[in-house]
C-alpha angles and dihedrals in degrees: 000000000000120000120193111204117199130197099192126218139139096228096037127009113188121209134185127181118204126187127199111215125169092344094308132105123231133178111240096180140339133180146111138276112220114185114204104269091205091067124089115271095257092051091051089053089049091051090049090052094045093050092047088051088055093051092048093046094047100043102028103213120199096214139006129225117196130190110243121245113272112206130189126196090229093057109040094150091058090054092052093049091047089050090058091051091047089049090057091047093051091045092053091047091051090047089054090046092243122152110235123209117190120210129195113233090242090057091049091049092047093049092054104033106016088242120095090201097051117147123252088250092054089050092050091049091051091050089052093046096045094047096037093238120168092220142009112280114250135253098034090239089072093055089047092052092048089049091054090050090049090050090054091048091051090048090054090047091051090051088048091238092125137015128219 
């Protein structure tokens, strides 16, 4: 099974593709999509969609896990912009006939560390530990995307859908 984890954003969208093979987890690919921030908004959304299409076509995930939108009363415009990016991500997943499971950041943190309020550093260290990485993936959006994929994997394990 291949799980594509997504940390959505308009400036930087992190992605991480995990594969479960013979009861072990391996990273197939991880990186970021960075639309050109000098382009008009609609063109940036188009670039995000086109690049996500490329990732999906090249690596053929079975499912997608996406971090839910976090909104803060002090930054409503950020939430709206992020909603547009998430809309493109969900649209591209539907187009590729992928099931999408959204996860709140607190659920992702709890799945990896046992603490829904874990720090970003704690999360990054758990991603490294779980995936036997020599160093924290950079930029942080990559570690966040891998964390979302790991959360989905642990959810499937808990539901006894998959063993690792």
